[in-house]
Coordinates of C-alpha atoms and ligand atoms in Angstrom, one line a residue:
X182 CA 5.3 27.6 27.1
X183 CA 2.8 27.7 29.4
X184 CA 2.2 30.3 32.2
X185 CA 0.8 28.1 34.4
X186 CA 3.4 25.1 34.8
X187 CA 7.0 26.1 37.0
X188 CA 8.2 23.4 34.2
X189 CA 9.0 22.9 30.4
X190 CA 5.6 21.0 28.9
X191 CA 4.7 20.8 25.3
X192 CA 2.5 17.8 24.3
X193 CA 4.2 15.9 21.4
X194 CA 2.8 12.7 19.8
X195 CA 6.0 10.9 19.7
X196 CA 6.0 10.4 23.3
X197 CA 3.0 8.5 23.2
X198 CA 4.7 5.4 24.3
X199 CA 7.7 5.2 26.6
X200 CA 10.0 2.3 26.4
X201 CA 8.9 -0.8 27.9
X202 CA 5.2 0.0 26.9
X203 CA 7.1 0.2 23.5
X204 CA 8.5 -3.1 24.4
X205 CA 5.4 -4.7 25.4
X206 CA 3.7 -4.4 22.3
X207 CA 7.2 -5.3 20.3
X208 CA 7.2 -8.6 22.4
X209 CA 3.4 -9.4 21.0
X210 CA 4.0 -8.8 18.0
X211 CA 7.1 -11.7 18.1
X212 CA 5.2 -13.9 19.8
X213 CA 2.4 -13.6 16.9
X214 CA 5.1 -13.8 14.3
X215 CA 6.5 -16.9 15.9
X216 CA 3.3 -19.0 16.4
X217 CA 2.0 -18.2 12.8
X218 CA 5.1 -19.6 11.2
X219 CA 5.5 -22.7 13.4
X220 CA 1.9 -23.2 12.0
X221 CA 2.5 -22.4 8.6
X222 CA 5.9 -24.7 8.8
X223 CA 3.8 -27.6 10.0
X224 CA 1.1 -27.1 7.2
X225 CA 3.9 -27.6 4.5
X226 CA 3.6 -31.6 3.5
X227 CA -0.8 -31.7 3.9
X228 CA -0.6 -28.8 0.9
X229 CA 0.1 -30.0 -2.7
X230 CA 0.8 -27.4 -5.4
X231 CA 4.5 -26.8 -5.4
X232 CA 4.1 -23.1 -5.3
X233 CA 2.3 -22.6 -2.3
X234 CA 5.4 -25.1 -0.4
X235 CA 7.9 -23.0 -2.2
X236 CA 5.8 -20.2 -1.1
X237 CA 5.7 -20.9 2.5
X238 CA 9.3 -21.9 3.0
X239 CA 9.7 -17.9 1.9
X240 CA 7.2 -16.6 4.2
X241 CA 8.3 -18.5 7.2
X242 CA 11.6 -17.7 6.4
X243 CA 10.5 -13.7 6.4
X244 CA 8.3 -14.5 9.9
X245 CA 11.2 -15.7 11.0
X246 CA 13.6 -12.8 10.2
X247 CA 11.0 -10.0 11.6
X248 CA 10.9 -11.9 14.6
X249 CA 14.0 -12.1 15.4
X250 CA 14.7 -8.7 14.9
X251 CA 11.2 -7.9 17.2
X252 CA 13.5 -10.2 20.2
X253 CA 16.6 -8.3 19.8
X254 CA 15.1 -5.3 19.6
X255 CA 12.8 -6.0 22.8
X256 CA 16.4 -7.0 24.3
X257 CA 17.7 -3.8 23.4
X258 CA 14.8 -2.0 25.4
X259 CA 16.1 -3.6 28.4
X260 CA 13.1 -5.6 28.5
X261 CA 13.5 -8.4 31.6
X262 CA 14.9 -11.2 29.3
X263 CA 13.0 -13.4 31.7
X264 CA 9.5 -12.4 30.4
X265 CA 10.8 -12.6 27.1
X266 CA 10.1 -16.4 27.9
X267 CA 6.4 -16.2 28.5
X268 CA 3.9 -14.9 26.8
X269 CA 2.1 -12.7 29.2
X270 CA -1.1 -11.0 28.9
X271 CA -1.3 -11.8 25.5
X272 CA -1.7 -15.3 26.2
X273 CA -5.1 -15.8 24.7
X274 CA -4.5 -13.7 21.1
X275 CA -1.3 -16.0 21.0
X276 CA -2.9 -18.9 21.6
X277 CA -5.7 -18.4 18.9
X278 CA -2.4 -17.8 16.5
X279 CA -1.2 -21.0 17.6
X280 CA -4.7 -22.7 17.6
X281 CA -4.9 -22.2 13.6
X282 CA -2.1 -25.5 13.5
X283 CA -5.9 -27.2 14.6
X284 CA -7.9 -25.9 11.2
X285 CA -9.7 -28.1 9.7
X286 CA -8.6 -28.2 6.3
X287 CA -6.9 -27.0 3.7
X288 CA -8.4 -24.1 2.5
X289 CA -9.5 -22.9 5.8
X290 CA -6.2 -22.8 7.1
X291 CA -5.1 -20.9 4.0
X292 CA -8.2 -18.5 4.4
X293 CA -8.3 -17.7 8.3
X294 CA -4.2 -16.7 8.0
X295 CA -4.7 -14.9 4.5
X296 CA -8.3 -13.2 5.5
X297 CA -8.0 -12.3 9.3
X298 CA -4.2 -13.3 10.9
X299 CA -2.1 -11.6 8.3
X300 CA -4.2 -8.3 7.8
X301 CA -4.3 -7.9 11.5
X302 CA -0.5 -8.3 12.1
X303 CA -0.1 -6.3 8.5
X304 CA -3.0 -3.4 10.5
X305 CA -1.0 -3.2 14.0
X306 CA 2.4 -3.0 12.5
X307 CA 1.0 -0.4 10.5
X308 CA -0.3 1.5 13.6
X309 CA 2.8 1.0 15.6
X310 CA 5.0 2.9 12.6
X311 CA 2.3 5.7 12.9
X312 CA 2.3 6.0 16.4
X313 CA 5.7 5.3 18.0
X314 CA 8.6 7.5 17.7
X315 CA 10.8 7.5 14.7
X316 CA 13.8 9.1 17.1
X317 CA 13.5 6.9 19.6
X318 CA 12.4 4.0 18.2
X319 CA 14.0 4.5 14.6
X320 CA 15.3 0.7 14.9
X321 CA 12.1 -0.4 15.0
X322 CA 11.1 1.6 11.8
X323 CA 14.0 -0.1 9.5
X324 CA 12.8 -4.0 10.1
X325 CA 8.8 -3.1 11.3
X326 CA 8.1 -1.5 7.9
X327 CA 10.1 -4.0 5.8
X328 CA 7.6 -6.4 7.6
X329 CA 5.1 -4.4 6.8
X330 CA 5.7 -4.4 2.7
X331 CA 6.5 -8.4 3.2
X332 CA 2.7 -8.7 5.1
X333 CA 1.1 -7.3 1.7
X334 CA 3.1 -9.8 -0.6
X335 CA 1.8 -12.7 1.7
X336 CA -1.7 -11.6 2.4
X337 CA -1.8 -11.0 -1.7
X338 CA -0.8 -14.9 -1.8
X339 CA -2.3 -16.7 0.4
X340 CA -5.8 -14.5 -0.9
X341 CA -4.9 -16.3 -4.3
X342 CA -4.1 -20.1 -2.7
X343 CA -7.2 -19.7 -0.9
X344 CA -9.6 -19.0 -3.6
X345 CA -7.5 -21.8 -5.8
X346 CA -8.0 -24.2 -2.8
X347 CA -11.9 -23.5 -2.4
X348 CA -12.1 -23.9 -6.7
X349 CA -10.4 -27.5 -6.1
X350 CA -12.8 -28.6 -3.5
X351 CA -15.6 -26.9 -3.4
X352 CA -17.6 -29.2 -0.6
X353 CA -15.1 -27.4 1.7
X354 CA -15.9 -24.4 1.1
X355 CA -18.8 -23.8 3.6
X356 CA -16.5 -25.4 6.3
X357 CA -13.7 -23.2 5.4
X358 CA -15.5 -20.2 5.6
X359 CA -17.2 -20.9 9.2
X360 CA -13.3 -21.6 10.3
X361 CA -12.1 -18.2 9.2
X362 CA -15.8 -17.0 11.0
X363 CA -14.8 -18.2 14.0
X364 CA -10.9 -16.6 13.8
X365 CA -12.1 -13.4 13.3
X366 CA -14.2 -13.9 15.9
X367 CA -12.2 -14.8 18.6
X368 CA -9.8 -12.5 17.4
X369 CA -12.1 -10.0 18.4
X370 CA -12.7 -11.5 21.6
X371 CA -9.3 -11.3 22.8
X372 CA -8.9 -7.8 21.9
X373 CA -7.2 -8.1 18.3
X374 CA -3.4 -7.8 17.6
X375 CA -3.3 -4.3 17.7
X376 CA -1.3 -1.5 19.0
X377 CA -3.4 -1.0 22.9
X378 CA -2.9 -2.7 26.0
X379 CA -3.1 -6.6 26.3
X380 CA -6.6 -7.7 26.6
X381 CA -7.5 -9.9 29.9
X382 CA -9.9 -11.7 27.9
X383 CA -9.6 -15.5 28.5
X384 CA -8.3 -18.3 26.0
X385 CA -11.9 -19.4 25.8
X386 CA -10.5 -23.1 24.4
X387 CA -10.6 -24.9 21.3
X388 CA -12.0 -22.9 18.2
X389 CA -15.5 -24.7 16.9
X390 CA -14.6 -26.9 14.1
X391 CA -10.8 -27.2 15.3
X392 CA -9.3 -30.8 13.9
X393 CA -6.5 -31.5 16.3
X394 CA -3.5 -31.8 14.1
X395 CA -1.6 -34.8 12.8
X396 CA 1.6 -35.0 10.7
X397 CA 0.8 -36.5 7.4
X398 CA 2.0 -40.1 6.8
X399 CA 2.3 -39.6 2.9
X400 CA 3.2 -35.8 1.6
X401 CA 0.3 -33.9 -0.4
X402 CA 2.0 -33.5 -4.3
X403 CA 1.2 -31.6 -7.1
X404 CA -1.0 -33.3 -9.6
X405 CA 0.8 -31.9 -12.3
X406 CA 4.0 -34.2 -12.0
X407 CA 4.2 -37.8 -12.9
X408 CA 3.9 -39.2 -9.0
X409 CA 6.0 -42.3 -7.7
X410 CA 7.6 -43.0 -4.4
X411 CA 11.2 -43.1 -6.1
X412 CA 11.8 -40.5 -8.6
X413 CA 14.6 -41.9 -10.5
X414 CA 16.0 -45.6 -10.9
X415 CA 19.3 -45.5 -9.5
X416 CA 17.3 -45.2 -6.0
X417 CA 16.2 -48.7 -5.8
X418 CA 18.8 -50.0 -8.8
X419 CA 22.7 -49.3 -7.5
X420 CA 23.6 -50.6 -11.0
X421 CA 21.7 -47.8 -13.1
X422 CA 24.7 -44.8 -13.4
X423 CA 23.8 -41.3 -12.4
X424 CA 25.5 -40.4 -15.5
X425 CA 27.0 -37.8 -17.1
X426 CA 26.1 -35.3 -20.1
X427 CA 23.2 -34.5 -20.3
X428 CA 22.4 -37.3 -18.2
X429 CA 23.7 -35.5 -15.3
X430 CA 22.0 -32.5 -16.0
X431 CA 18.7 -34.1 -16.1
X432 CA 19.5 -36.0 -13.1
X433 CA 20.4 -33.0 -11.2
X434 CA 17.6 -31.3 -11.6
X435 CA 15.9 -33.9 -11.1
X436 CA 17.5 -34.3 -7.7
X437 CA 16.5 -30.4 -6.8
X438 CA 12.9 -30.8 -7.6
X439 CA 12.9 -33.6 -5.6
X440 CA 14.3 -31.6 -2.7
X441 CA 10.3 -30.8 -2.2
X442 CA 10.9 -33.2 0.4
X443 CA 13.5 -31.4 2.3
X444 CA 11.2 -28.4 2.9
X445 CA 8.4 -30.9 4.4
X446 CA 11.1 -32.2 7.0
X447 CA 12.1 -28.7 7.2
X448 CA 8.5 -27.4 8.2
X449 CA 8.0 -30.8 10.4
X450 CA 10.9 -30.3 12.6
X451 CA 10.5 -27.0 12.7
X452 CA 7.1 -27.1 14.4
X453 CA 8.1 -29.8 15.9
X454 CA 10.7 -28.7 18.0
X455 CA 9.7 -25.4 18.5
X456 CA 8.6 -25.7 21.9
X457 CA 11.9 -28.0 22.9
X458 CA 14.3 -25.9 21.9
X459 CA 15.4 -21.9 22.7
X460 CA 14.3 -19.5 19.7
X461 CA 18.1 -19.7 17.6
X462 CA 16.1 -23.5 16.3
X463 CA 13.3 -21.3 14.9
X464 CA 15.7 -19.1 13.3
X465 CA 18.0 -21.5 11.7
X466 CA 15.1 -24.1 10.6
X467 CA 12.8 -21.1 9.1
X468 CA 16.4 -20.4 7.1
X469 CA 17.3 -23.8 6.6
X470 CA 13.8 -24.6 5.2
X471 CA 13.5 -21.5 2.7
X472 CA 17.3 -22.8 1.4
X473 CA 15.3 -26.1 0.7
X474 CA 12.7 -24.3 -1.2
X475 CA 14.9 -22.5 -3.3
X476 CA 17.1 -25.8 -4.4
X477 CA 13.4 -27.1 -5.3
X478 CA 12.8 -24.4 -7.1
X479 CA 16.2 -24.3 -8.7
X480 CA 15.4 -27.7 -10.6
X481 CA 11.7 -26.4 -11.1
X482 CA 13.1 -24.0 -13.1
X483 CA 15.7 -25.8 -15.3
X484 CA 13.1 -28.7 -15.7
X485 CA 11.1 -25.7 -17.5
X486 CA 13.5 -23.8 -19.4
X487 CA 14.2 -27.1 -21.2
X488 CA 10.5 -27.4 -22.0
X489 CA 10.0 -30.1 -20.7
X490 CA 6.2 -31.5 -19.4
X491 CA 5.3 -31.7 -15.6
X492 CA 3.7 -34.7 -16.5
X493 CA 6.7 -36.6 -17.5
X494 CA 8.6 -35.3 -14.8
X495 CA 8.7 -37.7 -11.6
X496 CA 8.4 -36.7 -8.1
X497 CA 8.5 -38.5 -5.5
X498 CA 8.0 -39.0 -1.7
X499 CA 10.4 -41.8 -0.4
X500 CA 12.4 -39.8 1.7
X501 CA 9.5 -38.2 3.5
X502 CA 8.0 -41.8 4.3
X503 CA 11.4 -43.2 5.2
X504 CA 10.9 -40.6 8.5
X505 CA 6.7 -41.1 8.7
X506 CA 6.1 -42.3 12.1
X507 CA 9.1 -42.0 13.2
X508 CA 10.2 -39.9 16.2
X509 CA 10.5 -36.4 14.6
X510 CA 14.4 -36.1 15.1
X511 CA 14.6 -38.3 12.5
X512 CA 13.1 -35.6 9.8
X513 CA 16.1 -33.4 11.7
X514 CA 18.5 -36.6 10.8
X515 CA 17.4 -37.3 7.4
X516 CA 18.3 -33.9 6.3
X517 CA 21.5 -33.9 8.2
X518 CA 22.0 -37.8 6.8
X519 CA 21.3 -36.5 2.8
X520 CA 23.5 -33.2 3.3
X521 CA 26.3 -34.3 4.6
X522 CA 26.0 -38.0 2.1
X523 CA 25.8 -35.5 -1.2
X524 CA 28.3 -32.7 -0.4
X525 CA 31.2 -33.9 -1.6
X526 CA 29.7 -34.4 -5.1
X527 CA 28.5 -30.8 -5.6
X528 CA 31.4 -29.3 -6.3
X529 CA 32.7 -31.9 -9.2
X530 CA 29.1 -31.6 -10.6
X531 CA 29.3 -27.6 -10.8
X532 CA 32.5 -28.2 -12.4
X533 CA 31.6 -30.6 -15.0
X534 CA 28.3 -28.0 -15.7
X535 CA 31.2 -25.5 -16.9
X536 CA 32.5 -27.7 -18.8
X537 CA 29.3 -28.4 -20.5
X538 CA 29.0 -24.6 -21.1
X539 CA 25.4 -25.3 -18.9
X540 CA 25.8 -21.9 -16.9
X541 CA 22.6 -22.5 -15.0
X542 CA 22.9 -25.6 -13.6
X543 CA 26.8 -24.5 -12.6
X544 CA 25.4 -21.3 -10.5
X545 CA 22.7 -23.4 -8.9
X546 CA 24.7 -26.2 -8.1
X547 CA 27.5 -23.6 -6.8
X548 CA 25.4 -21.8 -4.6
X549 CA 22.9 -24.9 -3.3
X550 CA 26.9 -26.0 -2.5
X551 CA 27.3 -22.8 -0.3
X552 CA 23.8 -23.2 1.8
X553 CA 24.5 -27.6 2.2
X554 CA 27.8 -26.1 4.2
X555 CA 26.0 -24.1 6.4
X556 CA 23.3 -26.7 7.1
X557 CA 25.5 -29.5 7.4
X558 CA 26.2 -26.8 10.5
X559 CA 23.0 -26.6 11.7
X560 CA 22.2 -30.4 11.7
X561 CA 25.2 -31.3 13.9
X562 CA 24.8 -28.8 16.1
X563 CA 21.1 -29.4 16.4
X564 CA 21.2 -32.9 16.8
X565 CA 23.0 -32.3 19.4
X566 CA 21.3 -30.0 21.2
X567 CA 18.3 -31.7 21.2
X568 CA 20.0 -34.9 22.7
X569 CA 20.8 -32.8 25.5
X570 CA 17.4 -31.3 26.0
X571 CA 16.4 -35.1 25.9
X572 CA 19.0 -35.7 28.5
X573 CA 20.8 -38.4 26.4
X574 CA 24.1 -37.9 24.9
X575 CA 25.0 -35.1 22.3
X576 CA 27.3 -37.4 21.1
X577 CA 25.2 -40.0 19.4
X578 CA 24.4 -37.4 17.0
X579 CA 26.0 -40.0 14.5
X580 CA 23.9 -42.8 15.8
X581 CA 20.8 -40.3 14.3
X582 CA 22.7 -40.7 11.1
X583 CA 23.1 -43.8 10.6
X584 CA 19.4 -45.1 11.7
X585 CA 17.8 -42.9 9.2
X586 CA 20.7 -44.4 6.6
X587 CA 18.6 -48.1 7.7
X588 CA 15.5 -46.2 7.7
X589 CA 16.2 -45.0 3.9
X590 CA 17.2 -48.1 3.4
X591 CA 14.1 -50.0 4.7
X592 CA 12.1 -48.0 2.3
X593 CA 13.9 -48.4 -0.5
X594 CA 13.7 -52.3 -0.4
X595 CA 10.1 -52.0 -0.5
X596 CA 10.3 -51.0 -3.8
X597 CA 7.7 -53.4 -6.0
X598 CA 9.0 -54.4 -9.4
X599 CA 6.5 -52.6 -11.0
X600 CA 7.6 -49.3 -9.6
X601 CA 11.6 -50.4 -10.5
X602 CA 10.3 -50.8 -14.0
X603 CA 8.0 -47.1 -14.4
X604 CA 10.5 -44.8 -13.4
X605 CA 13.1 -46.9 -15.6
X606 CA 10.1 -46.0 -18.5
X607 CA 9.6 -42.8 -17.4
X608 CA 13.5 -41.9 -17.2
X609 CA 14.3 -43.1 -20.6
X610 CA 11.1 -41.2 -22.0
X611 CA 12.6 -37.9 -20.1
X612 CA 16.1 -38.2 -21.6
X613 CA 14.9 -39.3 -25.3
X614 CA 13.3 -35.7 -25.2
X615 CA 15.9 -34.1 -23.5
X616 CA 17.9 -35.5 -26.4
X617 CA 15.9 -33.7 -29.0
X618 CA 15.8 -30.8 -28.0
Ligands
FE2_136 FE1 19.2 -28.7 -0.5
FE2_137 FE1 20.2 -28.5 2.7

């Protein structure tokens, strides 16, 4: 104690920061978190390899989990709720997170979020469990360093779909590397992510060699499968049986590859909506979207385990285009429209995969049951909400339904006989080999 003081005064690290400064920096960090994955969500359908969708369903998913626990902790501070709205100071480092939706291609967006945006959210939150009060703050610590292990699994990815994505086009690569330049740099100029006060450095506009972005009309796929519009032939022929045996197990997985589609809709509305809608959207698309991923991945799997080829394997993109440019509630609809039209089914099938003694395709068909439920949830209740936000009636949710039942439709008589009569070929060819095995 010292002599000189009439008080009690030791110095002690841990109360560096008291609790709104606390807050402040908790509140930057979600409003990082939640601009990099309405980014990353809108990048989904331009990227092709299957593993990088599957890959950014998950990692949305996480943003989406850390930042929600970075707003209710934030609430918990007693931080105004009010100025949980806005983004504050931090208005120019949020918008260059935000402004990487504008990069100009594929591997620089995959470089400027694996090289610079990831290691500096994986550096502050690293800082901010050093520096702020394990008492105190011991909240904080459980999610914040969960985050922090998640931030080395994504940076270690999207390192690796970088390099894979500058090896598959290699003209972009001088492009790409002057884009992730120019992020670092302006990262710099507003101050970093960091752990100090908000920087009043201005937005300082577009990033050179932005590209403003546009939703894809046609869905980037992976050049390994056998590609088509409509991946098997009871799409565009209602005579053609979805079968049974090992038809049905085919077709099945067949159907859960094919759910690629479901995370690009996922992603779209995600992004799209983001700004229309309160935060609990973010939350429950980032979810809803990873779900997708993991039914994709689901048939991916099977589709392997019975050895069969990639190439042989159709994959298609007819419900994507059924919703391209279309106002975006109808990639909301469309999911809502195929959820609630195929849940019926799923438990008979997981039965019938018991019977079969196929344990596999019974647990994924059992649990993909379980997450349909709770999006056939989310689709109602989000339809309607955004009806409301449009001022129009919640109630025509329904009417969303059934125009992207005509818009499905409308596709699907474009079919040209030539397609009707390829994936009939490249169906039979699949279950002959399925057969020997
Ligand atoms: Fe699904
Ligand atoms: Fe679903």
């Amino acid at each position: 104690m010292s002599q000189f003081s009439e008080f009690l005064l030791t110095s002690q690290p841990r109360a560096r920061w008291m609790r709104f400064d606390t807050a402040q920096l908790l509140k930057r960090f979600f409003f990082c978190e939640r601009s990099l994955l309405s980014s990353q969500a809108a990048w989904i359908p331009a990227i092709a390899p299957l593993e990088i969708k599957i890959g950014l369903a998950r990692f949305i998913w996480q943003g989406a989990e850390t930042a929600d626990a970075l707003r209710n902790r934030v609430f918990e501070l007693r931080f105004p709720s009010r100025l949980l709205e806005e983004q504050g100071a931090d208005h120019a480092l949020i918008e260059l997170f935000s402004g990487i939706k504008d990069s100009p291609s594929v591997p620089a967006f995959l470089l400027s979020i694996g090289k610079v945006l990831l290691p500096a959210l994986r550096d502050s939150f690293q800082a901010y469990l050093e520096a702020s009060d394990s008492i105190a703050d011991g909240p904080t610590h459980r999610f914040l360093s969960l985050a922090l292990s998640e931030k080395a699994e994504q940076i270690g990815a999207f390192e690796k779909w970088g390099e894979s994505a500058l090896t598959g086009n290699p003209e972009l690569r001088d492009g790409a590397l002057a884009w992730t330049q120019a992020v670092a740099k302006r990262l710099s100029d507003v101050g970093g992510v960091g752990v100090g006060p908000s920087s009043s450095a201005s937005s300082g506009g577009p990033l050179p060699g932005a590209k403003t972005y546009a939703v894809p009309g046609k869905p980037a796929r992976d050049s390994r499968f056998w590609p088509c519009r409509f991946y098997w032939p009871d799409v565009d022929d209602p005579a053609y049986p979805y079968g049974e045996g090992m038809q049905l197990q085919l077709r099945s997985a067949i159907s859960h590859l094919n759910e690629v589609w479901a995370i690009e809709n996922g992603g779209l509305m995600l992004s799209a909506f983001a700004d229309v809608l309160p935060w609990e959207w973010i939350h429950n698309s980032a979810r809803w979207t990873y779900d997708e991923s993991r039914h994709c991945q689901m048939g991916y799997e099977r589709l392997m385990a019975w050895q069969l080829n990639p190439a042989e394997i159709p994959l298609g993109t007819y419900i994507y285009e059924s919703a391209s440019g279309e106002d975006p509630i109808y990639r909301l609809g469309m999911l809502y429209f195929f959820e609630t039209k195929n849940i019926r089914h799923k438990p008979a099938r997981a039965q019938l995969f018991h019977a079969y003694g196929d344990t596999v395709s019974e647990h994924d068909m059992d649990f993909d049951w379980a997450d349909e439920t709770m999006h056939a949830g989310y689709g109602k209740h989000w339809l309607k909400e955004l009806l409301a936000v449009r001022g129009q009636d919640p109630a025509a949710y329904d009417q969303v339904r059934e125009r992207c039942e005509q818009l499905v439709r409308h596709c699907v008589n474009t079919a040209t006989p030539e397609e009707v009569a390829d994936i009939k070929k490249v169906a039979a060819g699949l279950l002959a080999k399925a057969a020997r095995r």
